[in-house]
PDB file of C-alpha atoms and ligand atoms in Angstrom:
ATOM      1  CA  MET F  41      15.668  -1.581 -11.938  1.00 74.00           C
ATOM      2  CA  LYS F  42      15.916   2.123  -9.998  1.00 86.00           C
ATOM      3  CA  LYS F  43      20.024   2.780  -9.113  1.00 90.00           C
ATOM      4  CA  LEU F  44      19.561   2.324  -5.013  1.00 96.00           C
ATOM      5  CA  TYR F  45      21.787   4.138  -1.818  1.00 97.00           C
ATOM      6  CA  ILE F  46      22.571   1.867   0.710  1.00 98.00           C
ATOM      7  CA  VAL F  47      23.278   3.911   3.181  1.00 98.00           C
ATOM      8  CA  GLY F  48      25.313   3.360   7.236  1.00 98.00           C
ATOM      9  CA  ASN F  49      25.222   6.071   9.968  1.00 98.00           C
ATOM     10  CA  TRP F  50      27.752   5.098  12.528  1.00 98.00           C
ATOM     11  CA  LYS F  51      26.798   7.892  14.711  1.00 98.00           C
ATOM     12  CA  SER F  52      29.209   8.627  17.045  1.00 97.00           C
ATOM     13  CA  ASN F  53      29.908   4.711  17.654  1.00 97.00           C
ATOM     14  CA  LYS F  54      33.392   2.710  17.347  1.00 97.00           C
ATOM     15  CA  THR F  55      37.069   3.137  17.406  1.00 96.00           C
ATOM     16  CA  THR F  56      40.049   3.280  15.130  1.00 93.00           C
ATOM     17  CA  LYS F  57      40.515  -1.418  15.193  1.00 94.00           C
ATOM     18  CA  GLU F  58      36.745  -1.575  15.391  1.00 96.00           C
ATOM     19  CA  ALA F  59      36.101   0.409  11.738  1.00 95.00           C
ATOM     20  CA  GLN F  60      38.859  -1.193  10.166  1.00 92.00           C
ATOM     21  CA  SER F  61      37.610  -5.156  11.898  1.00 94.00           C
ATOM     22  CA  TRP F  62      33.918  -3.647  10.686  1.00 95.00           C
ATOM     23  CA  MET F  63      35.435  -2.889   7.178  1.00 93.00           C
ATOM     24  CA  ALA F  64      38.122  -5.972   7.069  1.00 91.00           C
ATOM     25  CA  THR F  65      34.423  -8.647   6.956  1.00 94.00           C
ATOM     26  CA  PHE F  66      32.025  -5.739   5.504  1.00 93.00           C
ATOM     27  CA  MET F  67      34.459  -6.407   2.661  1.00 90.00           C
ATOM     28  CA  GLN F  68      34.477 -10.067   3.132  1.00 90.00           C
ATOM     29  CA  GLN F  69      31.018 -10.382   2.845  1.00 92.00           C
ATOM     30  CA  LEU F  70      30.392  -8.093  -0.105  1.00 88.00           C
ATOM     31  CA  GLY F  71      33.255 -10.096  -2.180  1.00 85.00           C
ATOM     32  CA  GLN F  72      30.268 -12.831  -2.326  1.00 85.00           C
ATOM     33  CA  LEU F  73      27.466 -10.324  -3.375  1.00 83.00           C
ATOM     34  CA  THR F  74      25.868 -10.353  -6.538  1.00 77.00           C
ATOM     35  CA  GLU F  75      24.383  -7.150  -8.601  1.00 76.00           C
ATOM     36  CA  ILE F  76      26.026  -5.079  -6.395  1.00 79.00           C
ATOM     37  CA  GLU F  77      26.347  -2.431  -9.218  1.00 80.00           C
ATOM     38  CA  GLU F  78      23.245  -1.647  -9.302  1.00 84.00           C
ATOM     39  CA  LYS F  79      23.582  -0.418  -5.121  1.00 92.00           C
ATOM     40  CA  THR F  80      25.678   2.835  -4.649  1.00 94.00           C
ATOM     41  CA  ILE F  81      27.176   1.676  -0.334  1.00 95.00           C
ATOM     42  CA  ILE F  82      28.028   5.352   1.527  1.00 97.00           C
ATOM     43  CA  VAL F  83      29.517   4.309   4.452  1.00 97.00           C
ATOM     44  CA  CYS F  84      29.482   7.612   7.353  1.00 97.00           C
ATOM     45  CA  PRO F  85      31.698   7.057   9.643  1.00 97.00           C
ATOM     46  CA  PRO F  86      32.686   9.377  13.039  1.00 96.00           C
ATOM     47  CA  ILE F  87      34.703  11.818  12.201  1.00 94.00           C
ATOM     48  CA  THR F  88      36.935  10.131  13.687  1.00 93.00           C
ATOM     49  CA  VAL F  89      38.077   7.205  12.149  1.00 93.00           C
ATOM     50  CA  LEU F  90      37.884   9.177   9.178  1.00 92.00           C
ATOM     51  CA  SER F  91      40.931   9.309   7.365  1.00 88.00           C
ATOM     52  CA  ASN F  92      41.963   6.201   8.338  1.00 88.00           C
ATOM     53  CA  ALA F  93      38.985   4.540   6.991  1.00 88.00           C
ATOM     54  CA  VAL F  94      40.053   6.549   3.278  1.00 86.00           C
ATOM     55  CA  PHE F  95      43.450   4.903   4.192  1.00 83.00           C
ATOM     56  CA  PHE F  96      41.674   0.967   4.817  1.00 82.00           C
ATOM     57  CA  LEU F  97      40.326   1.623   1.201  1.00 82.00           C
ATOM     58  CA  GLN F  98      43.017   2.575  -0.557  1.00 80.00           C
ATOM     59  CA  ALA F  99      45.677  -0.459   0.964  1.00 78.00           C
ATOM     60  CA  VAL F 100      42.919  -3.174  -0.138  1.00 71.00           C
ATOM     61  CA  LYS F 101      43.586  -2.302  -3.483  1.00 58.00           C
ATOM     62  CA  VAL F 102      41.623  -4.151  -5.195  1.00 60.00           C
ATOM     63  CA  SER F 103      38.200  -1.887  -6.512  1.00 66.00           C
ATOM     64  CA  THR F 104      35.989  -1.361  -4.580  1.00 72.00           C
ATOM     65  CA  PRO F 105      31.376   0.104  -4.677  1.00 83.00           C
ATOM     66  CA  ILE F 106      31.960   1.811  -0.597  1.00 90.00           C
ATOM     67  CA  LYS F 107      31.866   4.728  -1.310  1.00 94.00           C
ATOM     68  CA  LEU F 108      32.507   7.706   2.828  1.00 95.00           C
ATOM     69  CA  GLY F 109      30.315   9.922   3.612  1.00 97.00           C
ATOM     70  CA  SER F 110      30.232  11.647   6.328  1.00 97.00           C
ATOM     71  CA  GLN F 111      27.266  12.274   9.182  1.00 98.00           C
ATOM     72  CA  ASP F 112      27.565  15.884   9.156  1.00 98.00           C
ATOM     73  CA  PHE F 113      29.223  19.062   7.046  1.00 98.00           C
ATOM     74  CA  PRO F 114      30.393  22.442   7.945  1.00 97.00           C
ATOM     75  CA  ALA F 115      29.244  25.765   7.055  1.00 96.00           C
ATOM     76  CA  ASN F 116      32.391  27.195   6.641  1.00 92.00           C
ATOM     77  CA  ARG F 117      35.082  26.928   4.102  1.00 91.00           C
ATOM     78  CA  GLN F 118      38.030  27.054   6.794  1.00 86.00           C
ATOM     79  CA  GLY F 119      40.116  30.048   8.284  1.00 89.00           C
ATOM     80  CA  ALA F 120      38.918  31.224  12.335  1.00 92.00           C
ATOM     81  CA  TYR F 121      37.272  28.671  12.923  1.00 91.00           C
ATOM     82  CA  THR F 122      38.300  26.312  16.160  1.00 93.00           C
ATOM     83  CA  GLY F 123      36.809  23.518  16.607  1.00 91.00           C
ATOM     84  CA  GLU F 124      35.669  22.767  13.413  1.00 91.00           C
ATOM     85  CA  GLU F 125      36.982  20.720  10.871  1.00 91.00           C
ATOM     86  CA  PRO F 126      37.883  21.997   7.653  1.00 91.00           C
ATOM     87  CA  ALA F 127      35.121  21.958   4.134  1.00 95.00           C
ATOM     88  CA  ASP F 128      37.747  22.182   2.209  1.00 93.00           C
ATOM     89  CA  LEU F 129      39.392  18.673   4.209  1.00 90.00           C
ATOM     90  CA  LEU F 130      36.944  16.885   4.564  1.00 94.00           C
ATOM     91  CA  LYS F 131      36.398  16.373   1.019  1.00 95.00           C
ATOM     92  CA  GLU F 132      39.855  14.965  -0.201  1.00 93.00           C
ATOM     93  CA  TYR F 133      37.926  12.113   2.184  1.00 94.00           C
ATOM     94  CA  VAL F 134      34.508  11.778   1.410  1.00 96.00           C
ATOM     95  CA  ASP F 135      32.089  11.984  -1.311  1.00 96.00           C
ATOM     96  CA  PHE F 136      28.511  12.686  -0.138  1.00 98.00           C
ATOM     97  CA  ALA F 137      27.311  14.217   3.236  1.00 98.00           C
ATOM     98  CA  LEU F 138      24.961  13.799   5.558  1.00 98.00           C
ATOM     99  CA  ILE F 139      23.466  16.866   6.986  1.00 98.00           C
ATOM    100  CA  GLY F 140      20.256  17.708   8.926  1.00 98.00           C
ATOM    101  CA  HIS F 141      19.774  14.054  10.866  1.00 98.00           C
ATOM    102  CA  SER F 142      17.690  14.948  13.660  1.00 97.00           C
ATOM    103  CA  GLU F 143      19.655  13.683  16.994  1.00 97.00           C
ATOM    104  CA  ARG F 144      21.705  17.182  15.367  1.00 97.00           C
ATOM    105  CA  ARG F 145      18.236  19.462  15.433  1.00 97.00           C
ATOM    106  CA  LYS F 146      18.129  18.836  18.687  1.00 96.00           C
ATOM    107  CA  HIS F 147      21.292  18.046  20.491  1.00 97.00           C
ATOM    108  CA  PHE F 148      23.359  20.415  18.168  1.00 96.00           C
ATOM    109  CA  TYR F 149      20.020  23.264  18.014  1.00 97.00           C
ATOM    110  CA  GLU F 150      20.420  23.343  14.355  1.00 97.00           C
ATOM    111  CA  SER F 151      18.744  25.736  12.335  1.00 97.00           C
ATOM    112  CA  ASP F 152      17.217  25.310   9.123  1.00 97.00           C
ATOM    113  CA  GLU F 153      19.293  27.907   8.719  1.00 97.00           C
ATOM    114  CA  LEU F 154      22.379  26.663   9.623  1.00 97.00           C
ATOM    115  CA  ILE F 155      21.293  23.561   7.375  1.00 98.00           C
ATOM    116  CA  GLU F 156      21.094  25.527   4.236  1.00 98.00           C
ATOM    117  CA  LYS F 157      24.728  26.940   4.546  1.00 97.00           C
ATOM    118  CA  LYS F 158      25.474  23.566   4.960  1.00 98.00           C
ATOM    119  CA  ILE F 159      24.737  23.232   2.396  1.00 98.00           C
ATOM    120  CA  LEU F 160      26.313  25.340  -0.076  1.00 98.00           C
ATOM    121  CA  THR F 161      28.999  24.756   1.163  1.00 97.00           C
ATOM    122  CA  ALA F 162      28.980  21.284   0.464  1.00 98.00           C
ATOM    123  CA  ASN F 163      28.067  22.193  -2.492  1.00 98.00           C
ATOM    124  CA  GLU F 164      31.065  24.319  -3.449  1.00 97.00           C
ATOM    125  CA  VAL F 165      33.601  21.863  -2.285  1.00 97.00           C
ATOM    126  CA  SER F 166      32.129  19.078  -4.977  1.00 98.00           C
ATOM    127  CA  VAL F 167      30.427  17.356  -1.595  1.00 98.00           C
ATOM    128  CA  LEU F 168      26.965  15.679  -2.652  1.00 98.00           C
ATOM    129  CA  PRO F 169      24.292  16.272   0.730  1.00 98.00           C
ATOM    130  CA  ILE F 170      21.413  14.059   1.469  1.00 98.00           C
ATOM    131  CA  LEU F 171      19.208  16.105   3.866  1.00 98.00           C
ATOM    132  CA  CYS F 172      17.215  14.580   6.451  1.00 98.00           C
ATOM    133  CA  VAL F 173      14.195  15.384   5.916  1.00 98.00           C
ATOM    134  CA  GLN F 174      11.630  14.317   9.438  1.00 97.00           C
ATOM    135  CA  ASP F 175       8.720  15.223   6.827  1.00 97.00           C
ATOM    136  CA  ALA F 176       7.647  16.384   3.931  1.00 98.00           C
ATOM    137  CA  GLU F 177       7.715  19.738   5.428  1.00 97.00           C
ATOM    138  CA  THR F 178      10.783  20.050   6.381  1.00 97.00           C
ATOM    139  CA  PRO F 179      12.547  23.116   4.107  1.00 97.00           C
ATOM    140  CA  ILE F 180      14.392  21.772   1.295  1.00 98.00           C
ATOM    141  CA  PRO F 181      16.616  24.064  -0.796  1.00 97.00           C
ATOM    142  CA  ALA F 182      17.296  23.311  -4.049  1.00 96.00           C
ATOM    143  CA  SER F 183      20.211  22.869  -5.311  1.00 97.00           C
ATOM    144  CA  VAL F 184      19.264  19.243  -2.852  1.00 98.00           C
ATOM    145  CA  SER F 185      19.118  16.095  -4.786  1.00 98.00           C
ATOM    146  CA  ILE F 186      19.025  14.091  -2.211  1.00 98.00           C
ATOM    147  CA  ALA F 187      16.768  14.011   1.204  1.00 98.00           C
ATOM    148  CA  ALA F 188      16.224  11.057   3.620  1.00 98.00           C
ATOM    149  CA  TYR F 189      12.810  11.090   5.181  1.00 98.00           C
ATOM    150  CA  GLU F 190      13.024   9.562   8.440  1.00 98.00           C
ATOM    151  CA  PRO F 191      10.566   9.579  11.366  1.00 98.00           C
ATOM    152  CA  ILE F 192      11.323  10.724  14.778  1.00 97.00           C
ATOM    153  CA  ALA F 193       9.425   8.267  16.303  1.00 97.00           C
ATOM    154  CA  ALA F 194      11.061   5.383  14.175  1.00 98.00           C
ATOM    155  CA  ILE F 195      14.528   6.243  14.516  1.00 98.00           C
ATOM    156  CA  GLY F 196      16.420   3.966  17.398  1.00 97.00           C
ATOM    157  CA  THR F 197      13.052   2.915  18.326  1.00 98.00           C
ATOM    158  CA  GLY F 198      12.582  -0.030  16.439  1.00 98.00           C
ATOM    159  CA  GLN F 199       9.329   1.130  15.486  1.00 98.00           C
ATOM    160  CA  PRO F 200       9.495   2.112  11.582  1.00 98.00           C
ATOM    161  CA  ASP F 201       7.490   3.671   9.643  1.00 98.00           C
ATOM    162  CA  THR F 202       5.195   2.059   6.936  1.00 98.00           C
ATOM    163  CA  PRO F 203       6.600   1.345   3.884  1.00 98.00           C
ATOM    164  CA  ALA F 204       2.981   2.337   2.469  1.00 98.00           C
ATOM    165  CA  ASN F 205       3.115   6.445   4.518  1.00 98.00           C
ATOM    166  CA  ALA F 206       6.377   6.199   3.906  1.00 98.00           C
ATOM    167  CA  ASN F 207       6.177   5.977   0.034  1.00 98.00           C
ATOM    168  CA  ALA F 208       3.593   8.513   0.113  1.00 98.00           C
ATOM    169  CA  VAL F 209       6.317  11.124   1.924  1.00 98.00           C
ATOM    170  CA  ALA F 210       8.510  10.189  -0.990  1.00 98.00           C
ATOM    171  CA  LYS F 211       5.975  11.020  -3.288  1.00 98.00           C
ATOM    172  CA  THR F 212       5.029  13.780  -1.807  1.00 98.00           C
ATOM    173  CA  ILE F 213       8.572  15.457  -1.400  1.00 98.00           C
ATOM    174  CA  LYS F 214       9.010  14.034  -4.968  1.00 98.00           C
ATOM    175  CA  GLU F 215       6.354  16.390  -5.971  1.00 98.00           C
ATOM    176  CA  LYS F 216       6.789  19.101  -4.518  1.00 98.00           C
ATOM    177  CA  HIS F 217      10.350  19.471  -5.378  1.00 98.00           C
ATOM    178  CA  ASN F 218      10.984  19.325  -8.543  1.00 97.00           C
ATOM    179  CA  ASN F 219      15.365  18.841  -7.949  1.00 98.00           C
ATOM    180  CA  ILE F 220      14.437  16.389  -5.769  1.00 98.00           C
ATOM    181  CA  THR F 221      15.759  13.429  -7.884  1.00 97.00           C
ATOM    182  CA  HIS F 222      16.372  10.692  -4.742  1.00 98.00           C
ATOM    183  CA  VAL F 223      14.041   9.850  -1.761  1.00 98.00           C
ATOM    184  CA  LEU F 224      15.516   7.229   1.155  1.00 98.00           C
ATOM    185  CA  TYR F 225      14.204   5.905   3.939  1.00 98.00           C
ATOM    186  CA  GLY F 226      15.212   5.472   7.502  1.00 98.00           C
ATOM    187  CA  GLY F 227      13.781   4.408  11.492  1.00 98.00           C
ATOM    188  CA  SER F 228      14.897   1.071  12.295  1.00 98.00           C
ATOM    189  CA  VAL F 229      15.370  -0.969   9.319  1.00 98.00           C
ATOM    190  CA  THR F 230      16.986  -3.982   9.564  1.00 98.00           C
ATOM    191  CA  ALA F 231      18.001  -7.253   6.798  1.00 98.00           C
ATOM    192  CA  GLY F 232      14.537  -7.860   7.613  1.00 98.00           C
ATOM    193  CA  ASN F 233      12.231  -5.041   6.980  1.00 98.00           C
ATOM    194  CA  VAL F 234      14.693  -3.792   3.994  1.00 98.00           C
ATOM    195  CA  HIS F 235      13.228  -4.723   1.044  1.00 98.00           C
ATOM    196  CA  ASP F 236       9.306  -3.525   1.803  1.00 98.00           C
ATOM    197  CA  PHE F 237      10.793  -0.233   1.359  1.00 98.00           C
ATOM    198  CA  THR F 238      13.313   0.033  -1.225  1.00 98.00           C
ATOM    199  CA  THR F 239      10.765  -1.619  -3.243  1.00 97.00           C
ATOM    200  CA  GLN F 240       8.497   0.989  -2.829  1.00 98.00           C
ATOM    201  CA  GLU F 241       8.003   3.146  -6.241  1.00 98.00           C
ATOM    202  CA  PHE F 242       9.311   6.685  -4.808  1.00 98.00           C
ATOM    203  CA  ILE F 243      11.646   4.568  -1.988  1.00 98.00           C
ATOM    204  CA  ASP F 244      15.483   5.460  -3.977  1.00 98.00           C
ATOM    205  CA  GLY F 245      16.908   3.810  -0.666  1.00 98.00           C
ATOM    206  CA  VAL F 246      17.638   3.502   3.291  1.00 98.00           C
ATOM    207  CA  LEU F 247      19.400   4.949   5.520  1.00 98.00           C
ATOM    208  CA  VAL F 248      20.539   3.253   8.250  1.00 98.00           C
ATOM    209  CA  GLY F 249      21.068   3.594  11.713  1.00 98.00           C
ATOM    210  CA  GLY F 250      21.887   1.109  14.268  1.00 98.00           C
ATOM    211  CA  ALA F 251      21.655  -1.655  12.269  1.00 98.00           C
ATOM    212  CA  SER F 252      24.708  -0.937  10.047  1.00 98.00           C
ATOM    213  CA  LEU F 253      27.384  -0.815  13.147  1.00 98.00           C
ATOM    214  CA  ASP F 254      27.112  -4.748  12.770  1.00 98.00           C
ATOM    215  CA  ALA F 255      29.003  -6.051   9.312  1.00 97.00           C
ATOM    216  CA  ASP F 256      27.481  -8.905   8.525  1.00 97.00           C
ATOM    217  CA  GLN F 257      24.357  -6.926   9.655  1.00 98.00           C
ATOM    218  CA  PHE F 258      24.748  -4.407   7.242  1.00 98.00           C
ATOM    219  CA  ALA F 259      25.892  -6.563   4.450  1.00 96.00           C
ATOM    220  CA  LEU F 260      22.911  -8.364   4.387  1.00 97.00           C
ATOM    221  CA  ILE F 261      20.733  -5.786   4.671  1.00 97.00           C
ATOM    222  CA  VAL F 262      23.180  -4.457   0.813  1.00 96.00           C
ATOM    223  CA  LYS F 263      22.678  -8.125  -0.900  1.00 95.00           C
ATOM    224  CA  ASN F 264      18.247  -8.032   0.598  1.00 96.00           C
ATOM    225  CA  ALA F 265      17.263  -4.106  -1.291  1.00 96.00           C
TER     226      ALA F 265
HETATM  227  P1  PGA M 325      18.201   3.993  13.236  1.00 83.19           P
HETATM  228  O1  PGA M 325      18.528   5.090  12.392  1.00 83.19           O
HETATM  229  O2  PGA M 325      18.058   3.157  12.159  1.00 83.19           O
HETATM  230  O3  PGA M 325      19.080   3.851  13.967  1.00 83.19           O
HETATM  231  O4  PGA M 325      16.845   3.380  13.657  1.00 83.19           O
HETATM  232  C1  PGA M 325      18.608   6.114  11.785  1.00 83.19           C
HETATM  233  C2  PGA M 325      19.046   6.146  11.711  1.00 83.19           C
HETATM  234  O5  PGA M 325      19.519   8.273  12.541  1.00 83.19           O
HETATM  235  O6  PGA M 325      19.617   8.036  10.434  1.00 83.19           O
END
């Protein structure tokens, strides 16, 4: 049985209070699920609530399967980079980092070169990058092992790719890049369609945006995956 990655990307949403309430509900729901050890659950909150999420999870004291990720990663370690989070601080909070999400490529003009720099910095501080790619043509640096295939037309539209096509793209990505061990699918994933994706031969998990904002829905996605 393959170990699935279930990643929630909250994007720029949730106050500290809302994040705490989400965590409390999600933990409660997870407690009722079985076989979750087969799934790696990664929650990527906005940076503004990240430290609070860390403290919340530590305070719960029971062992939790929830891992934290950032939605982006700085290209530089530390120094005179006003407005940028220091990579060495971020690594204290997260095990994973989404890098190269299409919203960052579009709204923040991130180039493949900058994205590669971010990946190198994440590697340096032992944070595992999850590189978002739009198709099998997007460049993937050799040090990346996890890619998330997210076709732009499927993001936030309620129009997911077909599981068969997503599987074909995941297969091509793995064939082209020996370093890629896991390909996730992202784009309008819901509790209703997640199983159709995770049961595809070359798909190893999902990256969930909108449907991860509701703790009950996200727990259902973990359950159904
Ligand atoms: P969506 O977003 O699930 O809301 O389509 C996915 C993503 O942007 O990662």
